[in-house]
Tab-separated table of C-alpha atoms and ligand atoms in Angstrom:
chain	number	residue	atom	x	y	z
U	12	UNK	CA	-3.716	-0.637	27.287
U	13	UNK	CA	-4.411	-1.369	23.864
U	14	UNK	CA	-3.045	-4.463	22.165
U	15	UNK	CA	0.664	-5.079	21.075
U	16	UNK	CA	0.695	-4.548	17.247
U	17	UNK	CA	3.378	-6.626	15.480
U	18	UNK	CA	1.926	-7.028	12.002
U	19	UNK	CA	-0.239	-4.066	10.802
U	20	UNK	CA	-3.675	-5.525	9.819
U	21	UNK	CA	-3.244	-6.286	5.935
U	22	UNK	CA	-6.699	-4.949	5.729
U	23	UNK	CA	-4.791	-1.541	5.286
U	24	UNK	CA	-3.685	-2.896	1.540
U	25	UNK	CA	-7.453	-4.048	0.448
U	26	UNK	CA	-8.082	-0.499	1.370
U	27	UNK	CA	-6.023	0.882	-1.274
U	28	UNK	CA	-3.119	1.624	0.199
U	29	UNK	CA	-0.088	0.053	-1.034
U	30	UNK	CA	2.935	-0.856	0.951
U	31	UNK	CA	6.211	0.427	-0.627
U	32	UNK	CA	8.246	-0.821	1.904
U	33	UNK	CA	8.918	-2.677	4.945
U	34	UNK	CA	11.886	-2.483	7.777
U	35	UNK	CA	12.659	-4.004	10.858
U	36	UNK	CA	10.449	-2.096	12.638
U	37	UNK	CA	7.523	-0.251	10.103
U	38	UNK	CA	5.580	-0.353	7.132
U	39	UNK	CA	5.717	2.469	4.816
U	40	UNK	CA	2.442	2.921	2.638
U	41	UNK	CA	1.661	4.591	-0.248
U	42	UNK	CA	-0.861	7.408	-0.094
U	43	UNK	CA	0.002	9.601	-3.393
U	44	UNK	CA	3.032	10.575	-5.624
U	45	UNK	CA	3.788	13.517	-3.031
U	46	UNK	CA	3.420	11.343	0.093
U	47	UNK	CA	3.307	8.188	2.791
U	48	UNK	CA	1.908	6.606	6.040
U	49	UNK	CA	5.181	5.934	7.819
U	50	UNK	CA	3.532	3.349	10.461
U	51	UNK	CA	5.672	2.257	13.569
U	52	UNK	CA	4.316	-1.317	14.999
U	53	UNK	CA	5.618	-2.751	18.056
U	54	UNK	CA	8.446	-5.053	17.154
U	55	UNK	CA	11.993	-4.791	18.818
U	56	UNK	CA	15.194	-5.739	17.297
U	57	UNK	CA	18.240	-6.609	19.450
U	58	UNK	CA	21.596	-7.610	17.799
U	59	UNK	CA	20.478	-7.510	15.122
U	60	UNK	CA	17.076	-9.936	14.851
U	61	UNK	CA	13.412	-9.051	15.545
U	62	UNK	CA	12.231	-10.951	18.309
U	63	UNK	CA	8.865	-12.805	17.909
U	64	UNK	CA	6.799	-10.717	20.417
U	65	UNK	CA	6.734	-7.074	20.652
U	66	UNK	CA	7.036	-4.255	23.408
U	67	UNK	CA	3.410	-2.478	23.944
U	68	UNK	CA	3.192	0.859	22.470
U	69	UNK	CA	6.566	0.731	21.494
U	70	UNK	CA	5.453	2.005	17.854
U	71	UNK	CA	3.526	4.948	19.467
U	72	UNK	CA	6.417	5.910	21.834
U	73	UNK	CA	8.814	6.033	18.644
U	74	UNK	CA	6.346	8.133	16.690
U	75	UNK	CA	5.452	10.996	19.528
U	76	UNK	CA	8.884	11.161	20.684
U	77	UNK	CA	10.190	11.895	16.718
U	78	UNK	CA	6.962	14.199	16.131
U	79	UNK	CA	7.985	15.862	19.818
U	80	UNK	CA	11.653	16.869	17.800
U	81	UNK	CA	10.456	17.697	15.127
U	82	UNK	CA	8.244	20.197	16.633
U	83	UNK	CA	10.780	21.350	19.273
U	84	UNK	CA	13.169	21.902	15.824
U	85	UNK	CA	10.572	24.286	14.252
U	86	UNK	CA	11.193	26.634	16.976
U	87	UNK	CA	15.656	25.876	17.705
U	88	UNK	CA	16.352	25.237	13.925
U	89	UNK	CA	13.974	27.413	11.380
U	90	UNK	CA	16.228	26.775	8.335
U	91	UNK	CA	15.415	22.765	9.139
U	92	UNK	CA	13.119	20.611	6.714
U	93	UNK	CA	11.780	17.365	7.829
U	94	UNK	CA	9.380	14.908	6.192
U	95	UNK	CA	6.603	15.413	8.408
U	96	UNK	CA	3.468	16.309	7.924
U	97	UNK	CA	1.190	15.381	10.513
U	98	UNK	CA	1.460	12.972	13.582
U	99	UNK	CA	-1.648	11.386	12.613
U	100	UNK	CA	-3.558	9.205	9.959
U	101	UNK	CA	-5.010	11.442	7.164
U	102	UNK	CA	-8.704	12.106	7.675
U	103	UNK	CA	-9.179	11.093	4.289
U	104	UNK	CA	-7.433	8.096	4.913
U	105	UNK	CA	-8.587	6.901	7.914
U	106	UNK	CA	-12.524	7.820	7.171
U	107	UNK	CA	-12.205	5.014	4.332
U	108	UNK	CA	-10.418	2.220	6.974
U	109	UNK	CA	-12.653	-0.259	9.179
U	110	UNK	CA	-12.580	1.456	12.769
U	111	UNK	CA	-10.313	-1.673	13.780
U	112	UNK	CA	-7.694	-1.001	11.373
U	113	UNK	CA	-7.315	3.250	11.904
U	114	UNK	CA	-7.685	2.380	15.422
U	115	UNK	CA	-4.699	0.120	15.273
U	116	UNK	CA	-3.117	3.088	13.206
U	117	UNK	CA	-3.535	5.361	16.139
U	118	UNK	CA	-0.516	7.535	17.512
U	119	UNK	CA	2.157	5.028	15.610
U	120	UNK	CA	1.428	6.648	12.069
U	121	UNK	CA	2.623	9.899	11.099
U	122	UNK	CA	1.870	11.291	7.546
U	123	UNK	CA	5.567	12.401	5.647
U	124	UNK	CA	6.775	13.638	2.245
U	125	UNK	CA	7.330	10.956	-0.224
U	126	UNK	CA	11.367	12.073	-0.683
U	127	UNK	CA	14.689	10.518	-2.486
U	128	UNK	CA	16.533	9.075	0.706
U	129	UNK	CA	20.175	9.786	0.119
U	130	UNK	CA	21.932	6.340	0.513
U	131	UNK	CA	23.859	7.395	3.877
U	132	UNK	CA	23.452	7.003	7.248
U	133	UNK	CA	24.524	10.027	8.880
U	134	UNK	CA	26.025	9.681	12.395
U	135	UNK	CA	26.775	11.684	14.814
U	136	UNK	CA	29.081	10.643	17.552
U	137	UNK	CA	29.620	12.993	21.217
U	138	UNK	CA	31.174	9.994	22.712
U	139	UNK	CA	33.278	7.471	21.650
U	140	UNK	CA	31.553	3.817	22.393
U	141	UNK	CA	30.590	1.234	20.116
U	142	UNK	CA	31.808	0.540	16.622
U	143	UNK	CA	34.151	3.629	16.840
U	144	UNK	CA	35.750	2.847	20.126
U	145	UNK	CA	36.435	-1.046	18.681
U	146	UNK	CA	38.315	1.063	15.233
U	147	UNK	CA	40.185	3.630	17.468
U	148	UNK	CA	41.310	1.305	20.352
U	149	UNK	CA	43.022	-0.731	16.788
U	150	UNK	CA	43.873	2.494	14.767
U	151	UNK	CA	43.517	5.165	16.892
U	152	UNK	CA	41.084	6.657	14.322
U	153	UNK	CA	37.374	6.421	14.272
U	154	UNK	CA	35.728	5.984	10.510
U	155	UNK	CA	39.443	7.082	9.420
U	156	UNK	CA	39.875	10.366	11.301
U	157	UNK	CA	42.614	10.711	13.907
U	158	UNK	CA	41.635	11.168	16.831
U	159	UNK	CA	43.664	12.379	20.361
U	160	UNK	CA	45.594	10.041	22.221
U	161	UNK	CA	44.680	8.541	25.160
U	162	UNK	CA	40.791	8.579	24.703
U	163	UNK	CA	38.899	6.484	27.108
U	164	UNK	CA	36.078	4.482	26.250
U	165	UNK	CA	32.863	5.940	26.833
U	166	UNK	CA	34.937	9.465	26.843
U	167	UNK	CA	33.144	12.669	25.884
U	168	UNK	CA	34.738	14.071	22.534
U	169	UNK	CA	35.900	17.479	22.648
U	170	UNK	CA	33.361	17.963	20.241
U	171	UNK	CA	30.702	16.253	18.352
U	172	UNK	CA	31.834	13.928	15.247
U	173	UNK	CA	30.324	13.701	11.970
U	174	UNK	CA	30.974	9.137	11.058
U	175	UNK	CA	28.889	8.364	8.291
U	176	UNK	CA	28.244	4.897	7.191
U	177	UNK	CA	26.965	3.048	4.276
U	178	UNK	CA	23.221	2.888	3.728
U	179	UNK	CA	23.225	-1.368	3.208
U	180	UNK	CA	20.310	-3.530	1.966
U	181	UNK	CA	17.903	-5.412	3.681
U	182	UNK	CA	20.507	-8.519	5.704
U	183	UNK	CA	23.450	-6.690	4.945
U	184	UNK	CA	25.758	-4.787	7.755
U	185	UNK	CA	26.283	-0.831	7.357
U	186	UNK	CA	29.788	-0.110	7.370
U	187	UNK	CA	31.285	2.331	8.446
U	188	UNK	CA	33.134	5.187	6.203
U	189	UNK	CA	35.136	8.058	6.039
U	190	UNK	CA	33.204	11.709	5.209
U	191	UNK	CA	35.509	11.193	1.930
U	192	UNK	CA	33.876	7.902	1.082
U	193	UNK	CA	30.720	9.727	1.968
U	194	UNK	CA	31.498	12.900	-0.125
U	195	UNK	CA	31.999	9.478	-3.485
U	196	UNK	CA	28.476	8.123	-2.285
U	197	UNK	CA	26.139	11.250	-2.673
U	198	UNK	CA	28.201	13.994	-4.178
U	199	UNK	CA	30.099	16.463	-2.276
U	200	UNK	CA	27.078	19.236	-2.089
U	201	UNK	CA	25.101	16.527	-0.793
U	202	UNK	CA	27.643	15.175	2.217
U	203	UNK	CA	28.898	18.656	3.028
U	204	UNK	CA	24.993	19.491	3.720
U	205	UNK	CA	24.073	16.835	5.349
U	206	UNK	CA	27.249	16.954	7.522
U	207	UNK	CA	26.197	20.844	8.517
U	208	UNK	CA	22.593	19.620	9.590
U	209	UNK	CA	23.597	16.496	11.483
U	210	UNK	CA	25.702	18.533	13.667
U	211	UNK	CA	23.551	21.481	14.131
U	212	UNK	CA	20.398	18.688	15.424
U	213	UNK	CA	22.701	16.650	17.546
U	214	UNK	CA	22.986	20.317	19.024
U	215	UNK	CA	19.660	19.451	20.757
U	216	UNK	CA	21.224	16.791	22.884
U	217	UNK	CA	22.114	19.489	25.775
U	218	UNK	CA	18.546	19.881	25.885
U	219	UNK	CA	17.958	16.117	26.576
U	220	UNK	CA	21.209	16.394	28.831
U	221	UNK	CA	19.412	18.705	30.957
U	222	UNK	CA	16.593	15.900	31.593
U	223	UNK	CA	18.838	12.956	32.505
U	224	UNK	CA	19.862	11.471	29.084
U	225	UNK	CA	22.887	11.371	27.438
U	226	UNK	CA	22.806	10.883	24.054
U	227	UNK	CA	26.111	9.138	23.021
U	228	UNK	CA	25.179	9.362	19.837
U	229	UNK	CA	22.501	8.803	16.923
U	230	UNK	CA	21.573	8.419	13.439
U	231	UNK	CA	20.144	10.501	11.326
U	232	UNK	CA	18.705	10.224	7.647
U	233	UNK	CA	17.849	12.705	4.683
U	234	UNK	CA	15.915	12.971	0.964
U	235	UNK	CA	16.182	15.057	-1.321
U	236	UNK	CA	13.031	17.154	-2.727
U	237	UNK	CA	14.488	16.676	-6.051
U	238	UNK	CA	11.744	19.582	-7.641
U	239	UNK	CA	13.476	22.434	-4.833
U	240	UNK	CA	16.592	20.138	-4.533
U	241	UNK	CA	16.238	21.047	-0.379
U	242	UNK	CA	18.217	18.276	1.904
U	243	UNK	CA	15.242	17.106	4.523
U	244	UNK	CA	15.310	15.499	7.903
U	245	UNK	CA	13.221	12.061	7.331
U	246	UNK	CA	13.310	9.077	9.048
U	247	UNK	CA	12.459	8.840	12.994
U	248	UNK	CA	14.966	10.965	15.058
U	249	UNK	CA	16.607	10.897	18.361
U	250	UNK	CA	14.729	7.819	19.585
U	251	UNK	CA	16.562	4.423	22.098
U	252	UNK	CA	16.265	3.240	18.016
U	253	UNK	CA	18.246	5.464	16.832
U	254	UNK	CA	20.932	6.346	19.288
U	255	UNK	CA	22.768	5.531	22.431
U	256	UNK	CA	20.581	6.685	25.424
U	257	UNK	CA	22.755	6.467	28.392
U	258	UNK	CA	21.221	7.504	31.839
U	259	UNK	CA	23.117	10.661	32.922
U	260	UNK	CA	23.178	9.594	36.638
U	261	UNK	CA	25.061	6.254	35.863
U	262	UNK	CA	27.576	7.577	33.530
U	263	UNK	CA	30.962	6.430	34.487
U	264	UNK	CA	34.007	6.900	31.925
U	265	UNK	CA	36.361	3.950	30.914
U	266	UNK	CA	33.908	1.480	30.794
U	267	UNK	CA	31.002	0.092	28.684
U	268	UNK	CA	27.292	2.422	29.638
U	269	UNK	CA	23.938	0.667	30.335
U	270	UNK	CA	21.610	1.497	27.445
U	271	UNK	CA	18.691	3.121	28.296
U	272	UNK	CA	15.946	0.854	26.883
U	273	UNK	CA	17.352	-2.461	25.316
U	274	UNK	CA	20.067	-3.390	28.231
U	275	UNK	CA	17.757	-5.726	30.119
U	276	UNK	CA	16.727	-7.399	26.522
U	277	UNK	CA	20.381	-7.833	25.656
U	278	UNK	CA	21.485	-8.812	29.116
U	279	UNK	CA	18.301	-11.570	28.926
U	280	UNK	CA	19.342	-13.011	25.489
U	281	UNK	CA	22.858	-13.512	26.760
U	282	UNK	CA	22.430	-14.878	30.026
U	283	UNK	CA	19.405	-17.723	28.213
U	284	UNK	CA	22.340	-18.437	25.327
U	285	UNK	CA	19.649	-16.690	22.863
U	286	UNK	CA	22.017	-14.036	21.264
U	287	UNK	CA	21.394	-13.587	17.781
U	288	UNK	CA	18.857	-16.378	17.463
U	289	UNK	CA	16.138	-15.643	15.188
U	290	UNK	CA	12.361	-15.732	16.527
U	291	UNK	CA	12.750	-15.545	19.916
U	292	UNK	CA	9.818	-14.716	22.401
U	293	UNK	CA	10.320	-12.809	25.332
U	294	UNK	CA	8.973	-13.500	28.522
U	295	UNK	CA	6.236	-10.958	30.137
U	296	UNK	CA	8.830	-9.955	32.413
U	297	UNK	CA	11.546	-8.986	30.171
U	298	UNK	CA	8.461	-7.195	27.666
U	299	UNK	CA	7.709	-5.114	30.567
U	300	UNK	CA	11.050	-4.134	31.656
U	301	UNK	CA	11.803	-3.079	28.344
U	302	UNK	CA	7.872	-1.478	27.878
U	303	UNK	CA	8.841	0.851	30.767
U	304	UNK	CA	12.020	1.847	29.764
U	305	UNK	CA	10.869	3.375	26.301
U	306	UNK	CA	8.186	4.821	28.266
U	307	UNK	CA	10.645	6.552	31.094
U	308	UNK	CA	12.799	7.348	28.067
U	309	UNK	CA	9.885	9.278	26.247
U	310	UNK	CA	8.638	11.291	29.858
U	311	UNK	CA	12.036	12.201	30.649
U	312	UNK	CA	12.560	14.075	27.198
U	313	UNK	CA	9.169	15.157	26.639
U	314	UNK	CA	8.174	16.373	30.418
U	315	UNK	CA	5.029	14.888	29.436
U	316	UNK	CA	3.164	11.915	31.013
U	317	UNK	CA	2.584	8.791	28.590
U	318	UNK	CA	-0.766	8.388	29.570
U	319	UNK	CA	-1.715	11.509	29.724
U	320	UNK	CA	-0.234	12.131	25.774
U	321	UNK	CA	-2.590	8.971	24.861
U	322	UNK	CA	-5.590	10.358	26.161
U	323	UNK	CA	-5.027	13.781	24.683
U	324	UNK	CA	-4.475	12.114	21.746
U	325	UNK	CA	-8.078	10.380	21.695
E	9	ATP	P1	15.849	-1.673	7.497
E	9	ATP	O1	15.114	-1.165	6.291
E	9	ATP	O2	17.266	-2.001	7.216
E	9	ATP	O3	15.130	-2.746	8.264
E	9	ATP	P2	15.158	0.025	9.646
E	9	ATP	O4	14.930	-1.129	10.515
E	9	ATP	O5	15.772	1.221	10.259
E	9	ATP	O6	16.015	-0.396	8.405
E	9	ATP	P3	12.514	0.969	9.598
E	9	ATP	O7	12.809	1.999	10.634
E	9	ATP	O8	11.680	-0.196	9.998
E	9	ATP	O9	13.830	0.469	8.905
E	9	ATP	O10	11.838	1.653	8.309
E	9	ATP	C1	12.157	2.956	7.904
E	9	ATP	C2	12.577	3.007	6.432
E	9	ATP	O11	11.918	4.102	5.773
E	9	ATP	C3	14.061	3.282	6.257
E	9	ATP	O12	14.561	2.440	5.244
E	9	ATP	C4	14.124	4.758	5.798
E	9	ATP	O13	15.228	4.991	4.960
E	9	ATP	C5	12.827	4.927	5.048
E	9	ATP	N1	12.278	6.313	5.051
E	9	ATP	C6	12.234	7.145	6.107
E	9	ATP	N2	11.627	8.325	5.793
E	9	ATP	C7	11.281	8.243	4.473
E	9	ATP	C8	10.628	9.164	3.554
E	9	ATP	N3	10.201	10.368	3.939
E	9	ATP	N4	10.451	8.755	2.277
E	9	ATP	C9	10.865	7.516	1.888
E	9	ATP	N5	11.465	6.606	2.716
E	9	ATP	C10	11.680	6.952	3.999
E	10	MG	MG1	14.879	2.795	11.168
């Protein structure tokens, strides 16, 4: 296997390519004024904190499985935009890299439209769990819409909720809102679009139903292509990142679900007292646990066998 890439090699930047940004999890670089290397690495966050070590081919994993939707949304959703381009490092691109570097770049980079992200986060909830089942179990509302009585946690909504949140800044806490707020934040043309495509991707979820995982529910982003002024899909998409994976076969209402992929991680942390903590370095055991759950994750949704996807990808 190869190794487990934390820090992309900064080799990439004497290269000419610039990095415009950094997250929790990739490194966005600058190729031209129309577009960017959107590079996964292998680092894991769990409440909220990277840990010091990462999962192997974690940053892969993420980047097929999002190029896998996006492909599968070409043919279910025509009328869909995303930012992708290619799942790969431009040949341009990676002809001018030291074979170490584009080799490290391998299957974790895709090449995307350079776009205006629209401050939101736009998510879309089938079940009620989480931040929205702490609001209604208080209010009986989830990001300020009533909801029926006598929801359980964990319950299946009757159907599929648009709860947007706030977009916050690097070490800040998104928040969750109402679609008003949202309508304040980007304009109501904006919200009422991205509402409409949220709902009509999270759609897809009875297809990943169908192969053992629930998805509870995920986040979505979108940019604007101010020239056409087109809403597009960006960001990675229905990954364990991005959403609730629950397995199907365990799912038991009025009660708390196992996460697919970070549930052994979290369980760790709390049992060692290291919840929250920053820096912390897993032990092998807990890496591989968590290694083969993004893995199972990607081969249930895909049908496809990791290592035969890394090969093919050669
Ligand atoms: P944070 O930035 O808070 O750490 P994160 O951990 O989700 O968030 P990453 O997933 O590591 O961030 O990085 C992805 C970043 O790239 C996000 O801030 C996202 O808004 C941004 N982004 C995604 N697609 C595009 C695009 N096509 N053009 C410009 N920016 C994009
Ligand atoms: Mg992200």
């Amino acid at each position: 296997t190869p190794p487990t890439v934390t820090q992309i090699d900064s080799q990439v930047e004497q290269h000419g390519l610039k990095k415009i940004a950094s997250g929790k999890v990739r490194e966005i670089y600058e190729i031209d004024a129309q577009s960017l290397l959107f590079v996964a690495t292998d680092r894991i966050s769990a409440y909220d904190v990277i840990m010091k070590n990462g999962v192997p081919q974690k940053g892969a994993l993420l980047t097929l499985m999002t190029a896998h939707w996006f492909n599968l949304f070409k043919e279910k959703i025509p009328d869909l935009k995303t930012h992708l381009l290619s799942a790969s490092v431009p040949a341009s691109v990676a002809s001018s890299l030291p074979a170490e570097v584009s080799n490290q770049l391998r299957l974790r980079t895709m090449h995307v439209r350079r776009l205006k992200v629209l401050p939101l986060e736009s998510i879309v909830r089938g079940y009620i769990t989480g931040s929205a089942w702490s609001e209604y179990k208080k209010t009986g509302t989830v990001h300020g819409i009533a909801m029926p009585r006598d929801l359980q946690e964990s319950q299946k909504l009757e159907k599929p909720l648009w709860t947007p949140s706030t977009k916050a800044e690097v070490g800040d806490k998104d928040e969750n809102i109402s679609p008003e707020e949202a309508t304040k934040i980007v304009g109501e043309k904006y919200a009422k679009k991205i509402e409409e495509l949220s709902l009509k991707v999270y759609q897809i979820v009875n297809y990943a139903a169908e192969r053992g995982i629930i998805i509870a529910d995920t986040k979505f982003e979108f940019g604007l292509d101010v020239d056409t002024d087109e809403v597009i899909l960006v960001d990675e998409v229905l990954t364990p990142d991005s959403s609730r994976f629950w397995p199907a076969d365990k799912y038991e209402l009025g009660k708390s679900q196992d996460s697919f992929d970070k549930q052994y991680l979290r369980d760790w942390l709390t049992k060692e007292g290291l919840k929250g903590k920053d820096g912390v370095e897993m032990t092998d055991a807990v890496v591989k646990e968590t290694a083969k759950k993004y893995r199972e994750a990607f081969e249930m949704l895909t049908g496809q066998k990791w290592d035969e996807v890394v090969k093919s990808n050669a």
